Amino acid sequence: MTDEPNTVIEVENLVTHYGSRKILDDVSMSVKEGEIMIIMGGSGSGKSTLLRYMMALEQQTSGTIKLLGNDIAKLNQQEMFNLRKKLGVAFQGGALFSSMTVGENIMLPLYEHAKLDMMTMEIMARMKLEVVDLAGFEDLMPSELSGGMIKRAAFARAVVMDPKILFCDEPSAGLDPVVSSAIDDLILKLRDAMNMTVVVVTHELESVFKIADRVTVLDRGHILFIGTVAELRNHKSERIQNLLNRRPEENTVDPDEYLRRLTGDEIRGDAIL
Amino acid sequence: MNISKARESATDFVEKVGRMTVVGVEEIGNGGFLVIESIYWIFFGPGLKQPVRLSHVVVQMVEIGVKAIPIITILSGTIGAMLAIQSIYMLRIFGAESQVTYGVAFSVVREFAPLITGILVAGRSGSALAARLGTMKISQEIDALKVMGINPVRYLVVPALLAMVVMVPCLTMFNMLVGLYCAGLYINLDLGISMAAYVEQTIDILSVGDLMHGIGKSAIFAILIGVIGVVNGASVTGGAEGVGKVTTRSVVQAISAIIFTDMIFAFIATQS
């Protein structure tokens, strides 16, 4: 008998607003331990927003988010700090601290949370840099690195505390195909080596087919699909097939509506160029 | 048609005033909350394993205080001499040039030293603080701190605020010394009063209360500069242009706040 893996992320009926605009509407999903879950969707579908809520950076309108069994809305400050130590995040732009060297960036979580001496922390930082193929770059400043190197350094920082869950926001955006494939390999390597649960937001189809265990497709704030890659390929929905085959949406155009959109309810003529 | 347009623009105006008031009150509230939160982290941070690190405070102190010494020296010296020149010119009308020390001592210690130091630190460090936090916000560095379980107020804001509160009064005292010395040099040249007599007279004239008036004010200015810089930096939206805007805004707001507070403080402190 095999044990059913634990659910580490559980999102239930999540509704969120940005100002008065509804971004996510009744989103429910879950991620199991050791799984690579990819969240995909077009621009403005709310995928990055969903990730921000999972990282507990925003307050939802309604619904619950549970990370490692904790309802994040009900945690007090101290419990939240402790939970955060088990999460790692690789941001889209890397978000390395520009005033610190690469090595210091990677050591920062250790320095703040673990009582270790400097030597040990430096060795640990170098080990993580070794994992992301950046050995020997610890004394450079982030501004001296290329885009791909920044992303890999951000991965090293994200995993330095050996987190249970790793969040990646658009890990291959803006990178050439070779580097972005290397980052995919890195994600697989990290998962296999440390049995991390990984949540990746991306719209790179190649990455999706290469690394995903399961895929969540978001569309305009709603869940369109959750399932395995094979199920995704064979899905009947036209919208999903459009997304997979890079076909633009063919909206039927109502001439009157189109004209009204162009001219607006009222032409103000006050744009300043 | 015209009447309805006029009414529309009138309601537009009222709406704008209302919105600006709400934003203003909100920002003042944010500032107040920030001060309370900073004090919280100073005292309770170590217990929560989130201590404010002395090394960060020292780095900020060097940045805000030590590196401002050259420009403070030049400006305070110039202003001291300027005050001496103007006072002598004015007192000559009554034939009372020899009383110039009174004017210079009071103006430098009670007014010019804290004011000039405040304005200078607002321009140098308040703006830098706003720009740094604003850039960190748009490049998601603040988010990165949060997800690492590092409170950004504790890590970024408290060291800067503490450094301001320590260094601005120190710079003010330094400013007083240099200003009074340079005023003395000019008085010595123009009126032939010896430096020793000038120093002695200055010490006679000034009381501890006068010094505390100047230094106390500068501590309040320090908090104003820091809080305004942080609130503006944290409110950045819209990329690099947004950072530029809040940087300018923080300098203008800080200098205005300093001048208003100065007037109110002077009024309250001289009643009785």
Coordinates of C-alpha atoms in Angstrom, one line a residue:
Chain A
M1 CA 0.0 0.0 0.0
T2 CA 1.4 3.4 -0.9
D3 CA 0.8 6.4 1.4
E4 CA -1.2 9.2 -0.2
P5 CA 1.2 12.2 -0.1
N6 CA 0.1 15.1 2.2
T7 CA -1.5 18.2 0.9
V8 CA 0.8 21.1 1.6
I9 CA -1.1 23.9 -0.1
E10 CA -4.8 24.2 0.0
V11 CA -6.7 27.1 -1.5
E12 CA -10.4 27.2 -1.0
N13 CA -12.9 29.5 -2.6
L14 CA -10.4 32.3 -2.8
V15 CA -11.9 35.7 -3.9
T16 CA -9.6 38.7 -4.2
H17 CA -9.9 42.3 -5.3
Y18 CA -7.5 44.9 -6.5
G19 CA -9.2 48.1 -5.5
S20 CA -12.7 47.5 -6.7
R21 CA -11.7 45.2 -9.5
K22 CA -12.2 41.4 -8.8
I23 CA -9.0 39.5 -9.8
L24 CA -9.6 36.0 -8.5
D25 CA -13.1 34.6 -8.3
D26 CA -13.8 31.4 -6.3
V27 CA -10.5 29.7 -6.9
S28 CA -9.9 26.4 -5.2
M29 CA -6.9 24.2 -5.7
S30 CA -4.4 22.1 -3.8
V31 CA -0.8 21.0 -4.2
K32 CA 0.5 17.7 -2.8
E33 CA 3.9 17.1 -1.2
G34 CA 6.8 16.7 -3.6
E35 CA 4.7 17.8 -6.5
I36 CA 5.6 20.4 -9.2
M37 CA 2.4 22.3 -9.8
I38 CA 2.5 24.8 -12.7
I39 CA 0.0 27.7 -12.7
M40 CA -0.5 28.9 -16.3
G41 CA -2.8 31.3 -18.1
G42 CA -2.7 34.3 -20.3
S43 CA -1.7 37.8 -19.3
G44 CA -4.1 39.2 -16.8
S45 CA -5.5 35.8 -15.9
G46 CA -4.6 36.3 -12.2
K47 CA -1.8 33.7 -12.1
S48 CA 0.8 36.0 -10.5
T49 CA -1.9 37.3 -8.1
L50 CA -2.7 33.7 -7.0
L51 CA 1.0 33.2 -6.3
R52 CA 1.2 36.4 -4.2
Y53 CA -1.7 35.2 -2.1
M54 CA -0.1 31.8 -1.6
M55 CA 3.0 33.6 -0.4
A56 CA 0.8 35.4 2.1
L57 CA 1.8 38.8 0.8
E58 CA -1.8 40.1 0.5
Q59 CA -5.1 39.9 2.4
Q60 CA -7.8 38.1 0.6
T61 CA -11.5 39.2 0.4
S62 CA -12.8 35.8 1.3
G63 CA -11.8 32.1 1.2
T64 CA -9.0 30.3 3.0
I65 CA -5.4 29.5 2.1
K66 CA -3.6 26.7 4.1
L67 CA 0.1 26.3 3.9
L68 CA 1.5 23.1 5.5
G69 CA -1.8 22.8 7.3
N70 CA -1.8 26.3 8.7
D71 CA -4.6 28.8 7.8
I72 CA -2.4 31.8 7.0
A73 CA -5.1 34.3 7.9
K74 CA -5.2 33.0 11.5
L75 CA -1.5 32.9 12.2
N76 CA -0.1 35.4 14.6
Q77 CA 3.1 37.2 13.8
Q78 CA 5.5 34.7 15.4
E79 CA 3.8 31.7 13.8
M80 CA 3.9 33.5 10.5
F81 CA 7.7 34.1 10.9
N82 CA 8.1 30.4 11.6
L83 CA 6.1 29.4 8.6
R84 CA 8.0 31.8 6.3
K85 CA 11.2 29.9 7.2
K86 CA 9.8 26.9 5.4
L87 CA 9.0 28.8 2.2
G88 CA 11.4 29.8 -0.5
V89 CA 10.6 32.3 -3.3
A90 CA 12.4 33.0 -6.5
F91 CA 11.0 36.3 -7.8
Q92 CA 10.5 37.1 -11.4
G93 CA 13.2 39.8 -11.5
G94 CA 15.3 37.9 -8.9
A95 CA 14.8 40.7 -6.3
L96 CA 18.4 40.3 -5.1
F97 CA 19.3 43.1 -2.7
S98 CA 21.4 45.4 -4.8
S99 CA 23.4 46.7 -1.9
M100 CA 24.8 43.3 -1.1
T101 CA 27.0 40.9 -2.9
V102 CA 25.6 37.6 -4.3
G103 CA 27.1 35.7 -1.4
E104 CA 25.6 38.0 1.2
N105 CA 22.2 37.9 -0.5
I106 CA 22.2 34.1 -0.2
M107 CA 23.5 34.2 3.4
L108 CA 20.9 36.7 4.6
P109 CA 18.1 34.2 5.4
L110 CA 20.6 32.1 7.4
Y111 CA 22.0 35.1 9.1
E112 CA 18.6 36.2 10.2
H113 CA 17.1 32.9 11.2
A114 CA 19.8 30.5 12.1
K115 CA 22.4 30.8 14.8
L116 CA 25.5 29.7 12.9
D117 CA 28.9 31.1 12.7
M118 CA 30.0 33.1 9.6
M119 CA 32.2 30.3 8.2
T120 CA 29.4 27.7 8.3
M121 CA 27.1 30.2 6.6
E122 CA 29.6 31.0 3.9
I123 CA 30.1 27.3 3.2
M124 CA 26.4 26.7 3.0
A125 CA 26.0 29.7 0.6
R126 CA 28.8 28.3 -1.6
M127 CA 27.1 24.9 -1.6
K128 CA 23.9 26.4 -2.9
L129 CA 25.8 28.5 -5.5
E130 CA 27.4 25.2 -6.6
V131 CA 24.0 23.7 -7.1
V132 CA 22.9 26.5 -9.4
D133 CA 26.3 26.5 -11.2
L134 CA 27.4 29.9 -9.9
A135 CA 30.4 28.8 -7.9
G136 CA 32.9 31.6 -7.6
F137 CA 30.5 34.4 -8.1
E138 CA 29.8 35.1 -4.5
D139 CA 31.8 38.3 -4.3
L140 CA 30.1 40.0 -7.3
M141 CA 27.3 42.5 -6.9
P142 CA 23.9 41.6 -8.5
S143 CA 24.4 44.5 -11.0
E144 CA 27.4 42.7 -12.4
L145 CA 25.4 39.5 -13.3
S146 CA 23.5 38.7 -16.4
G147 CA 19.7 38.1 -16.3
G148 CA 20.0 34.3 -16.2
M149 CA 22.7 34.4 -13.5
I150 CA 20.5 36.7 -11.4
K151 CA 17.6 34.2 -11.6
R152 CA 19.9 31.3 -10.6
A153 CA 21.3 33.3 -7.7
A154 CA 17.7 34.0 -6.7
F155 CA 17.1 30.2 -6.7
A156 CA 20.1 29.7 -4.5
R157 CA 18.7 32.2 -2.0
A158 CA 15.3 30.7 -2.2
V159 CA 16.5 27.2 -1.2
V160 CA 19.3 28.2 1.2
M161 CA 17.0 27.4 4.2
D162 CA 16.0 24.1 2.6
P163 CA 12.3 25.1 2.3
K164 CA 9.4 22.7 2.2
I165 CA 7.7 24.8 -0.5
L166 CA 9.4 26.7 -3.3
F167 CA 7.5 29.3 -5.3
C168 CA 8.8 30.5 -8.6
D169 CA 7.4 33.4 -10.5
E170 CA 8.0 33.3 -14.2
P171 CA 11.4 31.5 -13.8
S172 CA 12.2 31.6 -17.6
A173 CA 10.7 34.9 -18.6
G174 CA 13.1 36.9 -20.6
L175 CA 15.8 34.2 -20.9
D176 CA 17.1 32.5 -24.0
P177 CA 15.9 28.9 -24.6
V178 CA 19.1 27.3 -23.4
V179 CA 19.2 29.1 -20.1
S180 CA 15.5 28.7 -19.5
S181 CA 15.9 24.9 -20.1
A182 CA 18.7 24.9 -17.6
I183 CA 16.4 26.6 -15.1
D184 CA 13.8 23.9 -15.7
D185 CA 16.5 21.2 -15.0
L186 CA 17.4 23.1 -11.9
I187 CA 13.8 23.0 -10.6
L188 CA 13.6 19.2 -11.3
K189 CA 17.0 18.7 -9.6
L190 CA 15.9 20.7 -6.5
R191 CA 12.7 18.8 -6.2
D192 CA 14.4 15.4 -6.6
A193 CA 17.3 16.2 -4.2
M194 CA 15.3 17.8 -1.4
N195 CA 11.7 16.6 -2.1
M196 CA 10.4 20.1 -2.2
T197 CA 7.0 21.0 -3.3
V198 CA 7.3 23.5 -6.2
V199 CA 4.7 25.9 -7.5
V200 CA 5.7 27.6 -10.7
V201 CA 3.9 30.4 -12.5
T202 CA 4.8 30.5 -16.1
H203 CA 3.4 30.7 -19.6
E204 CA 6.3 28.9 -21.3
L205 CA 4.6 25.8 -22.7
E206 CA 7.9 24.0 -23.1
S207 CA 8.6 24.3 -19.4
V208 CA 5.1 23.1 -18.6
F209 CA 5.5 19.9 -20.6
K210 CA 9.0 19.3 -19.3
I211 CA 8.6 19.7 -15.5
A212 CA 4.9 19.8 -14.5
D213 CA 3.3 17.0 -12.5
R214 CA 0.0 18.8 -12.6
V215 CA -1.2 22.0 -14.2
T216 CA -3.6 24.6 -13.1
V217 CA -5.0 26.8 -15.9
L218 CA -6.4 30.2 -14.9
D219 CA -8.5 32.3 -17.1
R220 CA -9.8 35.7 -16.1
G221 CA -9.7 34.9 -12.5
H222 CA -11.4 31.5 -12.8
I223 CA -10.0 28.0 -12.7
L224 CA -10.3 26.6 -16.2
F225 CA -8.5 23.3 -15.6
I226 CA -6.6 21.3 -13.0
G227 CA -5.0 18.0 -13.9
T228 CA -2.0 16.2 -15.3
V229 CA -0.1 17.2 -18.4
A230 CA -1.6 14.3 -20.4
E231 CA -5.1 15.4 -19.4
L232 CA -4.2 19.0 -20.4
R233 CA -3.1 17.9 -23.9
N234 CA -6.3 16.0 -24.6
H235 CA -8.6 18.5 -23.1
K236 CA -11.6 19.3 -25.3
S237 CA -12.1 22.9 -24.2
E238 CA -11.4 25.4 -27.1
R239 CA -9.8 27.9 -24.8
I240 CA -7.3 25.4 -23.5
Q241 CA -6.5 24.2 -27.0
N242 CA -6.0 27.9 -28.0
L243 CA -3.6 28.4 -25.2
L244 CA -1.7 25.2 -26.0
N245 CA -1.5 25.9 -29.8
R246 CA -0.8 29.6 -29.4
R247 CA -3.9 30.5 -31.3
P248 CA -5.2 34.0 -30.6
E249 CA -8.8 34.2 -29.3
E250 CA -11.2 34.9 -32.1
N251 CA -13.8 37.1 -30.7
T252 CA -16.8 37.8 -32.8
V253 CA -16.9 41.5 -33.5
D254 CA -20.1 43.4 -33.1
P255 CA -19.6 46.4 -35.4
D256 CA -21.7 48.8 -33.3
E257 CA -20.0 47.7 -30.0
Y258 CA -16.6 48.1 -31.7
L259 CA -17.4 51.6 -32.9
R260 CA -18.6 52.5 -29.4
R261 CA -15.5 51.2 -27.8
L262 CA -13.3 53.2 -30.2
T263 CA -15.1 56.5 -29.8
G264 CA -15.9 56.0 -26.1
D265 CA -19.1 57.3 -24.5
E266 CA -17.6 60.7 -24.7
I267 CA -14.5 61.9 -26.6
R268 CA -12.7 64.0 -24.0
G269 CA -9.7 65.0 -26.2
D270 CA -7.6 65.8 -23.2
A271 CA -4.9 63.2 -23.5
I272 CA -1.5 64.9 -23.0
L273 CA 1.3 63.5 -25.1
Chain B
M1 CA -24.9 74.3 -20.9
N2 CA -22.4 76.7 -19.4
I3 CA -24.0 76.5 -16.0
S4 CA -23.9 72.7 -16.0
K5 CA -20.2 72.9 -17.0
A6 CA -19.4 75.4 -14.2
R7 CA -21.2 73.2 -11.7
E8 CA -19.3 70.2 -12.9
S9 CA -15.9 71.9 -12.5
A10 CA -17.0 73.2 -9.1
T11 CA -17.9 69.6 -8.0
D12 CA -14.6 68.4 -9.5
F13 CA -12.7 70.9 -7.5
V14 CA -14.5 70.0 -4.2
E15 CA -13.9 66.3 -5.0
K16 CA -10.2 66.9 -5.6
V17 CA -9.9 68.9 -2.3
G18 CA -11.7 66.1 -0.5
R19 CA -9.5 63.4 -2.0
M20 CA -6.3 65.3 -1.2
T21 CA -7.5 65.8 2.4
V22 CA -8.2 62.0 2.8
V23 CA -4.7 61.2 1.3
G24 CA -3.1 63.7 3.6
V25 CA -4.7 62.4 6.7
E26 CA -3.9 58.8 5.7
E27 CA -0.3 59.7 5.2
I28 CA -0.1 61.4 8.6
G29 CA -1.7 58.3 10.1
N30 CA 0.8 56.1 8.4
G31 CA 3.6 58.2 9.7
G32 CA 2.4 58.0 13.2
F33 CA 1.9 54.3 13.0
L34 CA 5.4 53.9 11.6
V35 CA 6.9 55.6 14.6
I36 CA 4.9 53.4 17.0
E37 CA 5.9 50.3 15.0
S38 CA 9.6 51.3 15.0
I39 CA 9.5 51.7 18.8
Y40 CA 7.9 48.3 19.0
W41 CA 10.7 46.7 17.1
I42 CA 13.4 48.4 19.1
F43 CA 12.0 47.0 22.4
F44 CA 10.3 43.8 21.4
G45 CA 12.4 42.8 18.3
P46 CA 15.1 40.9 20.3
G47 CA 12.4 38.8 22.1
L48 CA 10.9 37.9 18.7
K49 CA 14.3 36.9 17.3
Q50 CA 14.0 40.0 15.1
P51 CA 16.6 42.3 16.6
V52 CA 17.5 45.7 15.2
R53 CA 21.1 45.2 14.3
L54 CA 23.6 47.8 15.7
S55 CA 25.8 47.3 12.6
H56 CA 23.0 48.5 10.4
V57 CA 22.4 51.6 12.6
V58 CA 26.1 52.4 12.5
V59 CA 26.2 52.1 8.7
Q60 CA 23.3 54.6 8.5
M61 CA 24.9 56.9 11.0
V62 CA 28.0 57.1 8.9
E63 CA 25.8 57.7 5.8
I64 CA 23.6 60.3 7.4
G65 CA 25.9 61.9 9.8
V66 CA 29.6 61.5 9.2
K67 CA 29.4 62.0 5.4
A68 CA 27.4 65.2 5.9
I69 CA 30.1 66.9 8.0
P70 CA 32.0 68.6 5.1
I71 CA 28.9 70.3 3.6
I72 CA 27.6 71.2 7.1
T73 CA 30.9 72.8 7.9
I74 CA 30.9 74.9 4.8
L75 CA 27.3 76.0 5.1
S76 CA 27.2 76.7 8.8
G77 CA 30.4 78.7 8.6
T78 CA 29.0 80.8 5.7
I79 CA 25.8 81.3 7.6
G80 CA 27.6 82.3 10.8
A81 CA 29.6 85.0 8.9
M82 CA 26.4 86.1 7.0
L83 CA 24.6 86.6 10.3
A84 CA 27.4 88.6 11.7
I85 CA 27.5 90.8 8.6
Q86 CA 23.8 91.5 8.7
S87 CA 23.6 92.0 12.5
I88 CA 26.4 94.5 12.4
Y89 CA 24.8 96.4 9.5
M90 CA 21.5 96.5 11.4
L91 CA 22.9 97.4 14.8
R92 CA 25.0 100.2 13.3
I93 CA 21.7 102.2 12.9
F94 CA 21.5 102.4 16.6
G95 CA 25.2 102.6 17.2
A96 CA 25.1 99.3 19.0
E97 CA 27.4 97.2 17.0
S98 CA 29.2 96.0 20.1
Q99 CA 26.0 94.0 21.0
V100 CA 26.3 91.9 17.9
T101 CA 27.2 88.8 19.9
Y102 CA 23.6 88.7 21.2
G103 CA 22.0 88.6 17.8
V104 CA 24.5 86.0 16.5
A105 CA 24.5 83.7 19.5
F106 CA 20.7 83.5 19.7
S107 CA 20.1 83.1 16.0
V108 CA 22.7 80.5 15.4
V109 CA 21.9 78.3 18.5
R110 CA 18.1 78.6 18.6
E111 CA 17.3 78.9 14.9
F112 CA 19.8 78.6 12.2
A113 CA 21.8 75.5 13.3
P114 CA 18.8 73.2 13.6
L115 CA 17.0 74.6 10.6
I116 CA 20.0 74.4 8.2
T117 CA 21.0 71.0 9.5
G118 CA 17.4 69.8 9.1
I119 CA 17.1 71.1 5.5
L120 CA 20.4 69.6 4.6
V121 CA 19.7 66.2 6.0
A122 CA 16.3 66.2 4.3
G123 CA 17.9 66.9 1.0
R124 CA 20.8 64.5 1.4
S125 CA 19.4 61.6 3.4
G126 CA 15.6 61.9 3.5
S127 CA 15.5 61.8 -0.3
A128 CA 18.0 58.9 -0.4
L129 CA 15.8 57.0 2.0
A130 CA 12.7 57.5 -0.1
A131 CA 14.6 56.6 -3.3
R132 CA 16.1 53.5 -1.7
L133 CA 12.8 52.1 -0.3
G134 CA 11.0 53.1 -3.5
T135 CA 13.5 51.2 -5.7
M136 CA 13.4 48.2 -3.4
K137 CA 9.6 48.2 -3.6
I138 CA 9.4 48.2 -7.4
S139 CA 12.1 45.6 -7.7
Q140 CA 10.2 43.3 -5.3
E141 CA 13.1 43.4 -2.8
I142 CA 10.6 44.4 0.0
D143 CA 8.4 41.4 -0.9
A144 CA 11.6 39.3 -0.8
L145 CA 12.3 40.4 2.7
K146 CA 8.7 39.7 3.8
V147 CA 8.7 36.2 2.4
M148 CA 12.0 35.5 4.1
G149 CA 10.3 36.3 7.3
I150 CA 12.3 39.5 7.8
N151 CA 10.1 42.4 8.8
P152 CA 11.0 45.4 6.5
V153 CA 10.3 48.0 9.1
R154 CA 12.7 46.3 11.6
Y155 CA 15.3 45.6 8.9
L156 CA 15.2 48.8 6.8
V157 CA 13.3 51.6 8.6
V158 CA 14.4 51.4 12.2
P159 CA 18.1 51.6 11.6
A160 CA 17.6 54.7 9.4
L161 CA 15.2 56.4 11.9
L162 CA 17.5 55.7 14.8
A163 CA 20.5 57.0 13.0
M164 CA 18.6 60.2 12.1
V165 CA 17.5 60.7 15.7
V166 CA 21.1 60.4 16.9
M167 CA 23.0 62.1 14.1
V168 CA 20.8 65.1 13.3
P169 CA 21.2 66.6 16.9
C170 CA 24.9 65.8 16.7
L171 CA 25.2 67.6 13.4
T172 CA 23.3 70.5 14.9
M173 CA 25.7 70.8 17.8
F174 CA 28.6 70.7 15.4
N175 CA 26.8 73.3 13.2
M176 CA 26.4 75.6 16.2
L177 CA 30.1 75.4 17.0
V178 CA 31.3 76.1 13.5
G179 CA 28.6 78.8 12.9
L180 CA 29.5 80.7 16.1
Y181 CA 33.2 80.4 15.4
C182 CA 32.9 81.8 11.9
A183 CA 30.7 84.6 13.1
G184 CA 33.3 85.4 15.7
L185 CA 36.0 85.5 13.0
Y186 CA 34.1 88.2 11.1
I187 CA 33.2 90.2 14.2
N188 CA 36.9 90.1 15.2
L189 CA 37.9 91.4 11.7
D190 CA 35.2 94.1 11.5
L191 CA 34.8 95.4 15.1
G192 CA 38.2 94.3 16.5
I193 CA 36.6 92.4 19.4
S194 CA 39.1 89.7 20.4
M195 CA 38.1 86.1 20.0
A196 CA 38.6 85.5 23.7
A197 CA 36.2 88.3 24.6
Y198 CA 33.7 87.0 22.0
V199 CA 33.8 83.5 23.3
E200 CA 33.4 84.6 26.9
Q201 CA 30.5 86.8 26.0
T202 CA 28.8 84.0 24.0
I203 CA 29.1 81.6 26.9
D204 CA 27.6 84.3 29.2
I205 CA 24.7 85.0 26.9
L206 CA 23.6 81.4 26.1
S207 CA 21.9 79.3 28.7
V208 CA 21.4 75.6 28.7
G209 CA 17.8 76.2 27.8
D210 CA 18.8 77.9 24.5
L211 CA 21.0 74.9 23.6
M212 CA 18.2 72.5 24.5
H213 CA 15.8 74.5 22.4
G214 CA 18.0 74.1 19.3
I215 CA 18.9 70.5 19.9
G216 CA 15.4 69.4 20.9
K217 CA 14.0 70.9 17.7
S218 CA 16.6 69.1 15.7
A219 CA 15.6 65.7 17.2
I220 CA 12.0 66.4 16.1
F221 CA 13.2 67.4 12.6
A222 CA 15.1 64.1 12.5
I223 CA 11.9 62.1 13.1
L224 CA 10.0 64.2 10.5
I225 CA 12.6 63.7 7.8
G226 CA 12.9 59.9 8.4
V227 CA 9.1 59.3 8.6
I228 CA 8.4 61.4 5.5
G229 CA 11.1 59.7 3.6
V230 CA 9.8 56.2 4.5
V231 CA 6.1 56.9 4.0
N232 CA 6.9 58.4 0.5
G233 CA 9.3 55.6 -0.4
A234 CA 6.7 52.9 0.6
S235 CA 4.0 54.6 -1.5
V236 CA 5.8 54.3 -4.8
T237 CA 3.8 53.2 -7.8
G238 CA 4.7 53.3 -11.4
G239 CA 8.3 52.4 -11.9
A240 CA 11.3 54.7 -12.2
E241 CA 9.3 57.8 -12.8
G242 CA 7.4 57.0 -9.6
V243 CA 10.6 56.8 -7.6
G244 CA 11.7 60.2 -9.0
K245 CA 8.4 61.7 -8.0
V246 CA 8.4 60.4 -4.4
T247 CA 12.0 61.5 -3.9
T248 CA 11.2 65.1 -4.9
R249 CA 8.0 64.9 -2.9
S250 CA 9.8 63.7 0.2
V251 CA 12.2 66.6 0.1
V252 CA 9.5 69.2 -0.4
Q253 CA 7.3 67.7 2.3
A254 CA 10.2 67.3 4.8
I255 CA 11.4 70.9 4.4
S256 CA 7.9 72.2 4.7
A257 CA 7.3 70.1 7.8
I258 CA 10.5 71.3 9.3
I259 CA 9.7 75.0 8.7
F260 CA 6.2 74.7 10.1
T261 CA 7.3 72.7 13.1
D262 CA 10.1 75.2 13.7
M263 CA 7.6 78.1 13.9
I264 CA 5.2 76.2 16.2
F265 CA 8.0 75.0 18.4
A266 CA 9.5 78.5 18.7
F267 CA 6.0 79.9 19.5
I268 CA 5.3 77.3 22.2
A269 CA 8.8 77.5 23.7
T270 CA 8.8 81.3 24.1
Q271 CA 5.5 81.5 25.8
S272 CA 5.7 81.6 29.6

